[in-house]
Coordinates of C-alpha atoms in Angstrom, one line a residue:
Chain A
X1 CA 28.0 2.4 15.9
X2 CA 30.1 4.4 13.3
X3 CA 30.8 1.3 11.3
X4 CA 27.1 0.5 11.4
X5 CA 26.1 3.9 10.1
X6 CA 28.8 3.9 7.4
X7 CA 27.7 0.5 6.1
X8 CA 24.1 1.7 6.0
X9 CA 25.0 4.9 4.1
X10 CA 27.0 2.8 1.6
X11 CA 24.0 0.6 1.1
X12 CA 21.8 3.6 0.6
X13 CA 24.1 5.0 -2.1
X14 CA 24.1 1.6 -3.9
X15 CA 20.3 1.5 -3.9
X16 CA 20.1 5.1 -5.3
X17 CA 22.5 4.2 -8.1
X18 CA 20.5 1.1 -8.9
X19 CA 17.2 3.1 -8.9
X20 CA 18.7 5.7 -11.2
X21 CA 19.8 3.0 -13.6
X22 CA 16.3 1.4 -13.7
X23 CA 14.7 4.7 -14.1
X24 CA 17.1 5.7 -16.8
X25 CA 16.6 2.5 -18.8
X26 CA 12.8 2.6 -18.2
X27 CA 12.1 6.2 -19.0
X28 CA 14.8 7.2 -21.4
X29 CA 15.8 4.0 -23.3
X30 CA 12.5 2.2 -23.7
X31 CA 10.6 5.3 -24.8
X32 CA 11.9 7.6 -27.4
X33 CA 12.2 11.2 -26.2
X34 CA 12.3 12.4 -29.8
X35 CA 8.8 11.4 -30.4
X36 CA 7.7 13.9 -27.8
X37 CA 10.1 16.7 -28.6
X38 CA 9.6 16.7 -32.4
X39 CA 6.7 17.3 -34.6
X40 CA 5.5 14.1 -36.3
X41 CA 6.4 15.4 -39.7
X42 CA 10.0 16.3 -38.8
X43 CA 12.6 15.4 -41.4
X44 CA 15.4 13.0 -40.9
X45 CA 17.9 15.8 -40.8
X46 CA 16.0 17.5 -38.0
X47 CA 15.8 14.3 -36.2
X48 CA 19.5 13.7 -36.4
X49 CA 20.2 17.3 -35.3
X50 CA 18.0 17.1 -32.2
X51 CA 19.3 13.6 -31.4
X52 CA 22.9 14.9 -31.6
X53 CA 22.2 18.0 -29.5
X54 CA 20.6 15.8 -26.8
X55 CA 23.4 13.3 -26.9
X56 CA 21.0 10.6 -27.9
X57 CA 23.3 9.3 -30.6
X58 CA 26.0 8.3 -28.1
X59 CA 26.2 4.8 -26.6
X60 CA 24.0 3.9 -23.7
X61 CA 26.6 3.9 -20.9
X62 CA 27.8 7.3 -22.0
X63 CA 24.2 8.6 -22.0
X64 CA 23.7 7.1 -18.5
X65 CA 26.8 8.7 -17.2
X66 CA 25.7 12.1 -18.6
X67 CA 22.3 11.6 -17.0
X68 CA 23.9 10.7 -13.7
X69 CA 26.3 13.7 -13.7
X70 CA 23.4 16.0 -14.5
X71 CA 21.2 14.5 -11.9
X72 CA 23.9 15.0 -9.3
X73 CA 24.0 18.6 -10.2
X74 CA 20.2 18.7 -9.7
X75 CA 19.6 18.9 -13.4
X76 CA 16.9 16.6 -14.6
X77 CA 16.1 18.7 -17.7
X78 CA 13.3 21.2 -18.2
X79 CA 9.7 20.3 -17.7
X80 CA 7.9 20.2 -21.0
X81 CA 4.8 21.6 -19.4
X82 CA 6.1 24.3 -17.1
X83 CA 9.2 25.1 -19.2
X84 CA 11.3 25.4 -16.1
X85 CA 13.9 23.0 -14.5
X86 CA 12.0 19.9 -13.4
X87 CA 13.7 19.9 -10.0
X88 CA 12.5 23.4 -9.1
X89 CA 9.0 22.5 -10.1
X90 CA 9.2 19.6 -7.6
X91 CA 10.8 21.6 -4.8
X92 CA 8.2 24.3 -5.2
X93 CA 5.4 21.9 -4.5
X94 CA 7.1 19.8 -1.9
X95 CA 6.1 22.0 1.1
X96 CA 2.4 21.6 0.4
X97 CA 2.8 17.8 0.4
X98 CA 5.0 17.8 3.6
X99 CA 2.5 20.0 5.4
X100 CA -0.3 17.7 4.5
X101 CA 1.6 14.5 5.5
X102 CA 2.9 15.9 8.8
X103 CA -0.6 17.1 9.8
X104 CA -2.0 13.6 8.9
X105 CA 0.9 11.9 10.9
X106 CA 0.2 14.1 13.9
X107 CA -3.5 13.3 13.7
X108 CA -2.9 9.5 13.5
X109 CA -0.6 9.7 16.5
X110 CA -3.0 11.8 18.6
X111 CA -6.0 9.6 17.8
X112 CA -4.3 6.2 17.3
X113 CA -2.0 6.1 20.4
X114 CA -4.7 6.6 23.1
X115 CA -7.2 4.3 21.4
X116 CA -4.5 1.6 21.1
X117 CA -3.6 2.0 24.7
X118 CA -7.3 1.9 25.7
X119 CA -7.9 -1.3 23.7
X120 CA -4.6 -2.8 24.8
X121 CA -5.4 -2.5 28.5
X122 CA -8.8 -4.1 28.2
X123 CA -8.2 -7.2 26.1
X124 CA -11.2 -9.3 25.1
X125 CA -13.7 -6.7 26.2
X126 CA -16.3 -4.9 24.1
X127 CA -14.0 -1.9 24.0
X128 CA -11.2 -3.9 22.6
X129 CA -13.4 -5.8 20.1
X130 CA -15.0 -2.6 18.8
X131 CA -11.8 -0.7 18.5
X132 CA -10.1 -3.6 16.7
X133 CA -13.0 -4.2 14.3
X134 CA -13.1 -0.4 13.7
X135 CA -9.4 -0.4 12.9
X136 CA -9.8 -3.3 10.4
X137 CA -12.6 -1.3 8.9
X138 CA -10.3 1.8 8.8
X139 CA -7.6 0.1 6.8
X140 CA -10.0 -1.7 4.6
X141 CA -11.5 1.5 3.4
X142 CA -10.1 2.3 0.0
X143 CA -8.3 5.6 0.4
X144 CA -9.5 7.2 -2.8
X145 CA -13.1 6.2 -2.3
X146 CA -13.2 7.3 1.3
X147 CA -11.9 10.7 0.1
X148 CA -14.7 10.9 -2.4
X149 CA -17.2 10.1 0.2
X150 CA -15.8 12.9 2.5
X151 CA -16.2 15.3 -0.4
X152 CA -19.7 14.1 -1.1
X153 CA -20.9 14.4 2.5
X154 CA -19.1 17.4 3.8
X155 CA -18.6 19.5 0.7
X156 CA -21.6 18.6 -1.6
X157 CA -24.4 17.7 0.8
X158 CA -23.6 19.6 3.9
X159 CA -21.5 22.3 2.3
X160 CA -19.5 22.7 5.5
X161 CA -16.0 22.5 4.0
X162 CA -14.3 23.2 0.7
X163 CA -13.4 20.2 -1.3
X164 CA -10.5 21.3 -3.6
X165 CA -7.4 23.3 -3.5
X166 CA -5.3 24.7 -0.6
X167 CA -7.1 27.9 0.0
X168 CA -5.4 31.0 1.3
X169 CA -1.9 30.5 2.6
X170 CA -0.9 32.6 5.5
X171 CA 2.5 33.2 7.1
X172 CA 3.4 32.1 10.6
X173 CA 6.8 33.0 11.9
X174 CA 8.0 33.6 8.4
X175 CA 6.9 30.1 7.2
X176 CA 4.2 30.0 4.6
X177 CA 1.6 27.6 5.8
X178 CA -2.1 26.7 5.6
X179 CA -2.3 27.1 9.3
X180 CA -1.7 30.8 8.8
X181 CA -5.3 31.5 7.9
X182 CA -8.7 30.1 8.8
X183 CA -9.4 29.5 5.1
X184 CA -6.2 27.4 4.9
X185 CA -7.2 25.4 7.9
X186 CA -10.6 24.7 6.5
X187 CA -9.1 23.5 3.2
X188 CA -6.7 21.2 5.2
X189 CA -9.4 19.4 7.2
X190 CA -10.8 16.9 4.6
X191 CA -7.5 16.0 2.9
X192 CA -5.9 15.5 6.3
X193 CA -8.7 13.2 7.6
X194 CA -8.6 11.3 4.3
X195 CA -4.8 10.7 4.5
X196 CA -4.7 9.9 8.2
X197 CA -7.6 7.5 8.6
X198 CA -5.8 4.3 7.3
X199 CA -2.6 5.2 9.3
X200 CA -4.6 5.8 12.4
X201 CA -6.1 2.3 12.1
X202 CA -2.6 0.9 11.8
X203 CA -1.3 2.9 14.8
X204 CA -4.1 1.6 16.9
X205 CA -3.3 -2.0 16.1
X206 CA 0.4 -1.6 16.7
X207 CA 0.0 0.2 20.0
X208 CA -2.5 -2.4 21.2
X209 CA -0.3 -5.3 20.3
X210 CA 2.6 -3.6 22.0
X211 CA 0.6 -3.0 25.2
X212 CA -0.7 -6.6 25.3
X213 CA 2.7 -8.0 24.8
X214 CA 4.3 -5.8 27.5
X215 CA 1.6 -6.1 30.2
X216 CA 2.4 -9.7 31.2
X217 CA 6.1 -9.0 31.5
X218 CA 7.9 -9.2 34.9
X219 CA 8.8 -5.6 35.2
X220 CA 5.1 -4.6 35.0
X221 CA 4.4 -7.1 37.8
X222 CA 7.2 -5.6 39.9
X223 CA 5.9 -2.2 39.3
X224 CA 2.5 -3.3 40.5
X225 CA 4.1 -5.0 43.5
X226 CA 5.8 -1.7 44.4
X227 CA 2.3 -0.2 44.6
X228 CA 2.6 2.1 41.6
X229 CA -0.7 3.2 40.1
X230 CA -1.9 1.6 37.0
X231 CA -1.8 4.9 35.3
X232 CA 1.8 5.4 36.1
X233 CA 2.7 1.9 35.0
X234 CA 1.0 2.4 31.7
X235 CA 2.2 5.9 30.8
X236 CA 5.7 5.7 32.2
X237 CA 6.9 2.1 32.2
X238 CA 4.9 0.4 29.5
X239 CA 5.0 3.5 27.3
X240 CA 8.8 3.5 27.4
X241 CA 9.1 0.0 26.0
X242 CA 6.4 0.3 23.3
X243 CA 7.8 3.6 22.1
X244 CA 10.8 1.9 20.6
X245 CA 8.8 0.0 17.9
X246 CA 6.6 3.1 17.5
X247 CA 9.5 5.2 16.5
X248 CA 10.2 2.8 13.7
X249 CA 6.6 2.9 12.8
X250 CA 6.4 6.6 12.7
X251 CA 9.2 6.6 10.1
X252 CA 7.5 4.0 8.0
X253 CA 4.2 5.7 8.4
X254 CA 5.6 9.0 7.3
X255 CA 6.8 7.2 4.2
X256 CA 3.4 5.6 3.4
X257 CA 1.7 9.0 4.0
X258 CA 4.0 10.6 1.4
X259 CA 3.0 7.7 -1.0
X260 CA -0.7 8.0 -0.3
X261 CA -0.5 11.7 -0.6
X262 CA -0.5 10.9 -4.4
X263 CA -4.1 9.7 -4.0
X264 CA -5.3 12.3 -1.6
X265 CA -3.8 15.2 -3.6
X266 CA -5.4 13.9 -6.8
X267 CA -8.8 13.7 -5.2
X268 CA -8.7 17.1 -3.4
X269 CA -6.7 18.9 -6.1
X270 CA -4.1 19.6 -3.4
X271 CA -1.2 21.4 -5.1
X272 CA 1.6 19.1 -3.9
X273 CA 4.1 16.8 -5.6
X274 CA 1.6 13.8 -5.6
X275 CA -0.9 15.6 -7.9
X276 CA 2.1 16.9 -9.9
X277 CA 3.3 13.3 -10.6
X278 CA -0.1 12.0 -11.7
X279 CA -0.6 15.1 -14.0
X280 CA 2.9 14.6 -15.4
X281 CA 2.4 11.0 -16.1
X282 CA -0.8 11.9 -17.9
X283 CA 1.0 14.4 -20.2
X284 CA 4.2 12.4 -20.5
X285 CA 6.3 15.2 -18.8
X286 CA 9.3 12.9 -18.5
X287 CA 11.8 15.2 -16.7
X288 CA 9.3 15.8 -13.9
X289 CA 8.5 12.1 -13.6
X290 CA 12.2 11.1 -13.4
X291 CA 13.0 13.9 -10.9
X292 CA 10.0 12.9 -8.7
X293 CA 11.0 9.3 -8.6
X294 CA 14.6 10.0 -7.7
X295 CA 13.7 12.7 -5.1
X296 CA 11.1 10.3 -3.5
X297 CA 13.5 7.4 -3.5
X298 CA 16.2 9.6 -1.9
X299 CA 13.6 10.7 0.7
X300 CA 12.7 7.1 1.5
X301 CA 16.2 6.0 1.8
X302 CA 16.9 8.9 4.1
X303 CA 13.9 8.0 6.3
X304 CA 14.9 4.3 6.5
X305 CA 18.4 5.3 7.3
X306 CA 17.3 7.6 10.1
X307 CA 14.9 5.0 11.5
X308 CA 17.6 2.3 11.5
X309 CA 20.1 4.6 13.3
X310 CA 17.5 5.8 15.8
X311 CA 16.4 2.3 16.4
X312 CA 19.9 1.0 17.1
X313 CA 20.4 4.1 19.3
X314 CA 17.2 3.4 21.4
X315 CA 17.7 -0.4 21.5
X316 CA 21.2 -1.5 22.1
X317 CA 20.4 -5.1 21.3
X318 CA 20.0 -4.2 17.6
X319 CA 23.5 -2.6 17.6
X320 CA 25.2 -5.7 18.9
X321 CA 23.3 -8.0 16.4
X322 CA 24.3 -5.8 13.5
X323 CA 28.0 -6.1 14.5
Chain B
X1 CA 3.3 -40.2 6.2
X2 CA 0.3 -40.9 8.3
X3 CA 1.6 -38.4 10.8
X4 CA 1.9 -35.5 8.4
X5 CA -1.6 -36.3 7.0
X6 CA -3.0 -36.2 10.5
X7 CA -1.2 -32.9 11.3
X8 CA -2.5 -31.4 8.0
X9 CA -6.0 -32.3 9.0
X10 CA -5.5 -31.0 12.5
X11 CA -4.7 -27.5 11.2
X12 CA -7.7 -27.4 8.9
X13 CA -10.0 -28.5 11.6
X14 CA -8.5 -25.9 13.9
X15 CA -9.0 -23.2 11.3
X16 CA -12.6 -24.3 10.7
X17 CA -13.4 -24.4 14.4
X18 CA -11.7 -21.1 15.0
X19 CA -13.6 -19.4 12.2
X20 CA -16.9 -20.8 13.4
X21 CA -16.3 -19.8 17.0
X22 CA -16.4 -16.1 15.9
X23 CA -19.7 -15.0 14.5
X24 CA -18.0 -12.0 13.0
X25 CA -15.5 -14.1 11.1
X26 CA -18.2 -16.6 10.0
X27 CA -20.3 -13.8 8.5
X28 CA -17.2 -12.3 6.8
X29 CA -16.3 -15.7 5.3
X30 CA -19.8 -16.2 4.1
X31 CA -19.7 -12.8 2.4
X32 CA -16.4 -13.7 0.8
X33 CA -17.8 -16.9 -0.6
X34 CA -20.9 -15.2 -1.9
X35 CA -18.8 -12.5 -3.6
X36 CA -16.4 -15.0 -5.2
X37 CA -19.3 -17.0 -6.5
X38 CA -20.9 -13.9 -7.9
X39 CA -17.6 -12.9 -9.6
X40 CA -17.3 -16.4 -11.2
X41 CA -20.9 -16.5 -12.2
X42 CA -21.1 -12.9 -13.3
X43 CA -21.9 -13.6 -17.0
X44 CA -24.8 -15.9 -15.9
X45 CA -26.4 -13.7 -13.2
X46 CA -25.8 -10.2 -14.5
X47 CA -29.0 -8.8 -16.1
X48 CA -27.0 -7.5 -19.0
X49 CA -23.5 -7.8 -20.4
X50 CA -22.4 -4.2 -19.7
X51 CA -19.7 -4.4 -22.4
X52 CA -21.8 -5.7 -25.2
X53 CA -22.8 -2.5 -27.1
X54 CA -25.9 -4.2 -28.4
X55 CA -27.3 -4.6 -24.9
X56 CA -26.8 -1.1 -23.6
X57 CA -28.9 1.8 -24.5
X58 CA -27.3 5.2 -24.4
X59 CA -30.7 6.8 -23.8
X60 CA -30.8 5.0 -20.5
X61 CA -27.7 6.9 -19.3
X62 CA -27.5 8.5 -15.8
X63 CA -30.7 7.0 -14.5
X64 CA -30.9 7.0 -10.7
X65 CA -31.3 3.7 -8.8
X66 CA -34.6 1.9 -9.2
X67 CA -35.5 3.5 -12.6
X68 CA -37.3 1.5 -15.2
X69 CA -35.5 0.8 -18.4
X70 CA -37.1 1.5 -21.8
X71 CA -37.7 -2.3 -22.1
X72 CA -39.5 -2.5 -18.8
X73 CA -36.8 -4.0 -16.6
X74 CA -35.4 -2.1 -13.7
X75 CA -32.0 -0.7 -13.0
X76 CA -31.9 -1.2 -9.3
X77 CA -28.6 0.5 -8.8
X78 CA -29.0 3.0 -11.6
X79 CA -27.0 3.3 -14.8
X80 CA -23.7 5.0 -15.7
X81 CA -23.2 7.8 -18.2
X82 CA -23.2 5.3 -21.1
X83 CA -26.5 3.7 -20.0
X84 CA -24.9 0.5 -18.5
X85 CA -26.7 -1.2 -15.7
X86 CA -24.5 -0.4 -12.6
X87 CA -25.3 -3.8 -11.0
X88 CA -24.1 -5.7 -14.0
X89 CA -21.0 -3.5 -14.4
X90 CA -20.2 -4.0 -10.7
X91 CA -20.4 -7.8 -11.1
X92 CA -18.0 -7.7 -14.0
X93 CA -15.8 -5.2 -12.1
X94 CA -15.7 -7.6 -9.2
X95 CA -14.6 -10.3 -11.5
X96 CA -11.7 -8.3 -12.8
X97 CA -10.7 -7.0 -9.3
X98 CA -10.8 -10.4 -7.7
X99 CA -8.9 -12.1 -10.5
X100 CA -6.1 -9.5 -10.5
X101 CA -5.9 -9.5 -6.7
X102 CA -5.9 -13.3 -6.4
X103 CA -3.4 -13.9 -9.2
X104 CA -1.0 -11.3 -7.8
X105 CA -1.4 -12.8 -4.3
X106 CA -0.8 -16.4 -5.4
X107 CA 2.2 -15.5 -7.5
X108 CA 3.7 -13.4 -4.7
X109 CA 3.1 -16.3 -2.4
X110 CA 4.9 -18.8 -4.6
X111 CA 7.9 -16.6 -5.3
X112 CA 8.1 -15.3 -1.8
X113 CA 7.9 -18.8 -0.3
X114 CA 10.6 -20.0 -2.6
X115 CA 12.9 -17.1 -1.8
X116 CA 12.2 -17.3 2.0
X117 CA 12.8 -21.0 2.1
X118 CA 16.1 -20.7 0.1
X119 CA 17.3 -17.9 2.4
X120 CA 16.6 -20.0 5.5
X121 CA 17.9 -23.3 4.1
X122 CA 21.1 -22.1 2.3
X123 CA 22.0 -19.3 4.6
X124 CA 25.3 -17.4 4.0
X125 CA 25.6 -15.1 1.0
X126 CA 22.3 -16.2 -0.5
X127 CA 20.4 -15.4 2.6
X128 CA 22.1 -12.0 3.0
X129 CA 21.4 -11.1 -0.6
X130 CA 17.7 -12.1 -0.5
X131 CA 17.0 -10.6 2.9
X132 CA 18.7 -7.3 2.0
X133 CA 16.5 -7.1 -1.0
X134 CA 13.5 -8.0 1.2
X135 CA 14.3 -5.2 3.6
X136 CA 14.7 -2.8 0.8
X137 CA 11.3 -3.7 -0.7
X138 CA 9.6 -3.4 2.7
X139 CA 11.0 0.0 3.1
X140 CA 8.9 1.3 0.3
X141 CA 5.1 1.5 0.3
X142 CA 3.4 -0.8 -2.2
X143 CA 1.5 1.9 -3.9
X144 CA 4.7 3.9 -4.6
X145 CA 6.7 1.0 -6.0
X146 CA 3.8 -0.1 -8.1
X147 CA 3.4 3.4 -9.4
X148 CA 7.0 3.6 -10.5
X149 CA 6.9 0.2 -12.2
X150 CA 3.8 1.2 -14.1
X151 CA 5.3 4.5 -15.1
X152 CA 8.2 2.6 -16.6
X153 CA 6.4 -0.3 -18.2
X154 CA 3.0 1.2 -19.0
X155 CA -0.6 0.1 -18.2
X156 CA -2.2 -3.3 -18.5
X157 CA -3.6 -6.1 -16.3
X158 CA -0.4 -8.2 -16.4
X159 CA 1.7 -5.2 -15.7
X160 CA -0.4 -4.3 -12.7
X161 CA 0.0 -8.0 -11.5
X162 CA 3.8 -7.8 -12.1
X163 CA 4.0 -4.6 -10.1
X164 CA 2.0 -6.0 -7.2
X165 CA 4.0 -9.3 -7.1
X166 CA 7.2 -7.3 -7.2
X167 CA 6.3 -5.6 -4.0
X168 CA 4.4 -8.3 -2.2
X169 CA 6.7 -11.3 -2.4
X170 CA 8.8 -9.7 0.2
X171 CA 6.2 -10.0 2.9
X172 CA 5.9 -13.8 2.2
X173 CA 9.7 -14.2 2.0
X174 CA 10.2 -12.5 5.4
X175 CA 7.5 -14.6 7.1
X176 CA 8.6 -17.9 5.6
X177 CA 12.2 -17.4 6.4
X178 CA 11.6 -16.7 10.0
X179 CA 9.2 -19.7 10.3
X180 CA 11.6 -22.0 8.4
X181 CA 14.6 -20.9 10.5
X182 CA 12.8 -22.2 13.6
X183 CA 11.9 -25.5 11.8
X184 CA 15.4 -26.1 10.4
X185 CA 16.8 -26.3 13.9
X186 CA 14.5 -29.1 14.8
X187 CA 15.4 -32.8 14.9
X188 CA 13.2 -34.0 12.1
X189 CA 15.1 -32.0 9.6
X190 CA 18.3 -33.4 10.9
X191 CA 16.8 -36.9 10.6
X192 CA 15.7 -36.2 7.0
X193 CA 19.2 -35.1 6.2
X194 CA 20.7 -38.2 7.7
X195 CA 18.3 -40.3 5.5
X196 CA 20.1 -38.7 2.6
X197 CA 17.0 -36.9 1.3
X198 CA 17.6 -34.3 -1.4
X199 CA 17.4 -30.6 -0.4
X200 CA 14.2 -29.8 -2.5
X201 CA 12.5 -32.8 -0.9
X202 CA 13.4 -31.7 2.6
X203 CA 12.4 -28.1 1.8
X204 CA 9.1 -28.7 0.2
X205 CA 7.9 -31.9 1.9
X206 CA 9.1 -31.5 5.4
X207 CA 9.8 -27.8 6.2
X208 CA 7.2 -26.1 4.0
X209 CA 4.1 -27.8 5.5
X210 CA 5.2 -26.5 8.9
X211 CA 5.5 -22.9 7.6
X212 CA 2.0 -22.9 6.3
X213 CA 0.2 -21.0 9.2
X214 CA 1.9 -17.7 8.7
X215 CA 1.6 -18.1 4.9
X216 CA -2.1 -18.6 5.1
X217 CA -2.6 -15.5 7.2
X218 CA -0.3 -13.3 5.1
X219 CA -1.8 -14.7 1.9
X220 CA -5.3 -13.7 2.9
X221 CA -4.3 -10.2 3.9
X222 CA -2.1 -9.6 0.9
X223 CA -4.9 -10.6 -1.5
X224 CA -7.1 -7.9 0.2
X225 CA -4.1 -5.5 -0.1
X226 CA -3.6 -6.3 -3.8
X227 CA -7.3 -5.7 -4.6
X228 CA -7.2 -2.3 -2.9
X229 CA -3.9 -1.4 -4.6
X230 CA -5.1 -2.4 -8.0
X231 CA -8.3 -0.3 -7.5
X232 CA -6.2 2.7 -6.3
X233 CA -3.8 2.4 -9.3
X234 CA -6.7 2.1 -11.7
X235 CA -8.4 5.1 -10.1
X236 CA -5.3 7.1 -10.6
X237 CA -5.4 6.2 -14.3
X238 CA -2.2 4.1 -14.3
X239 CA -3.6 0.7 -13.6
X240 CA -5.9 -1.3 -15.7
X241 CA -6.9 0.0 -19.2
X242 CA -10.4 1.2 -19.8
X243 CA -11.2 -2.1 -21.6
X244 CA -10.9 -4.1 -18.4
X245 CA -13.0 -2.1 -16.0
X246 CA -12.3 -3.2 -12.4
X247 CA -14.2 -1.7 -9.4
X248 CA -11.5 0.9 -9.2
X249 CA -12.1 2.1 -12.7
X250 CA -15.9 2.1 -12.2
X251 CA -15.3 4.4 -9.1
X252 CA -13.0 6.6 -11.1
X253 CA -15.7 7.0 -13.8
X254 CA -18.3 7.8 -11.2
X255 CA -15.9 10.4 -9.7
X256 CA -16.3 12.5 -12.8
X257 CA -20.0 13.0 -12.1
X258 CA -20.0 12.8 -8.3
X259 CA -20.0 16.6 -7.8
X260 CA -23.0 16.8 -10.1
X261 CA -24.9 14.7 -7.6
X262 CA -24.9 11.5 -9.5
X263 CA -23.7 9.6 -6.5
X264 CA -24.7 6.0 -7.4
X265 CA -22.0 5.6 -10.0
X266 CA -19.2 5.8 -7.4
X267 CA -20.9 5.0 -4.1
X268 CA -22.1 1.5 -5.0
X269 CA -19.0 0.1 -6.6
X270 CA -17.0 1.6 -3.7
X271 CA -19.3 0.0 -1.2
X272 CA -18.8 -3.4 -2.9
X273 CA -15.0 -2.9 -2.9
X274 CA -15.2 -2.0 0.8
X275 CA -17.3 -5.0 1.7
X276 CA -15.0 -7.3 -0.2
X277 CA -11.8 -6.0 1.3
X278 CA -13.2 -5.7 4.8
X279 CA -14.5 -9.3 4.8
X280 CA -11.2 -10.7 3.6
X281 CA -9.4 -8.7 6.3
X282 CA -11.8 -9.8 9.0
X283 CA -11.2 -13.4 8.0
X284 CA -7.5 -12.8 7.8
X285 CA -7.5 -11.3 11.3
X286 CA -9.4 -14.2 12.7
X287 CA -7.0 -16.7 11.0
X288 CA -4.1 -14.8 12.6
X289 CA -5.7 -15.2 16.0
X290 CA -6.4 -18.9 15.5
X291 CA -3.1 -19.9 14.0
X292 CA -1.4 -17.3 16.2
X293 CA 1.8 -16.6 14.3
X294 CA 3.3 -13.6 15.9
X295 CA 3.3 -11.5 12.7
X296 CA 4.2 -8.0 12.0
X297 CA 1.8 -6.9 9.3

């Protein structure tokens, strides 16, 4: 187990270093930062000065090393737009994104699991057919368009819910959250539905497949023979086996939700990192873009690592195979 | 030789029969065919070329669906802010969306298949290297990796395709490898080896045809996925440039005026995108049931 974890951590570090190289080459070497920093009519002397002060006249490997050392100290440079360290701009907005993603994740679990179980226990019936077609519809709906339709219907036509921003943020147990005020909750509803719909569809499919694959197994038959109620078999015995893949899926889902938050936040003007990155790309705020990419990649590597470890913890077969 | 021919036919017949047996899938397939035909024939069937400045009239801008144009014809789906006929713009957008999606899907299929086959056939270091990379790619959502690639390389149709292929080949590689691993253990591969056939011949003539079922299913679904991803990236303003308006860009343009109540500029292209992606997915789902590869999607 320890060897397994150590190997995974080493791999994770390797991936991070590789990403940082690609990002460095892509963002710093291909584009010329001087063009953004300097006025177009700057003289050659000014150019040389700024170039030297930023270390841009040094050879590439030296520049990369400097970039890496700074990055490890959390220094990605100052945002051109906010004129503050890029990393602090990101961390300031991360809670809004995490709150949105966690809400959406919870919603997809609360809705997707029961529907998946329902469809799974009634294969080839109208219930199963409708739920499955519905779920194909759910993940075929383009995220961004579905969000726009939500705004159009609930904000513009019906006027029930606000369409942009995060609203008033209250404090619950010392944590600043949208759930602290009614206004905050109202602002959360549409973005959370928008973000969770596709993932709910996925959750339904995976749960249903899990149930349908588990139901014909011997242990279910034994449980029936012992006279256990269907309800108990489904919620205790079957649930236990399908929870293993679902743990992995929750990890992966959380990842996709963070990714799709970029879309949701852009549409609903939600003040999180997703909207920040799109805005920053638009105005070429390089330090923020670089910091975002590295923070997100780190987050993903961490999620994958946790999922792998959890998985091998829950399912001993994986552990022995990895060895 | 006859045997493989017969088997190839067998699969096609099975697919056709399976699709026909499900009314839902038949309708979806029909919709796909109609949409593909409409995309190919767009220049012939569109009432106007929406990107020919001589044919559009700025004074016809923002007309609601059904309005008459100044020349007497009708804009059944309304016009955009520039006075373009929405219906024509959507046909051209469909053309762009489909070509980007299909190109990305096919390229990813070719590369992924080659990678998956090599991993399964050669094993050892090559397999470990390829599959580690596949695992890594699958750990990141398409949209995020594509976003990063486009940030680094900039916009453009080929760059979007490159970004999509870069992410999607991994799905094909994983499926092909696991299908090929099963096949490689079988006697006919051993027999082919004993006959002294070359590795490429064994791989492409003998093993590959037997890995086709999962490839067809994943191929269908990944094309749908690529179309959505392209639309999303274009909507975010980092995908296709404004000169190649796909459905995603049309929706993005419509979004600017949605809050002003001019709904048709974003609702109709979005509906078309939804119908396209939904039908492809329904067909793909049915194919999965018929060919029954136990796939994780």
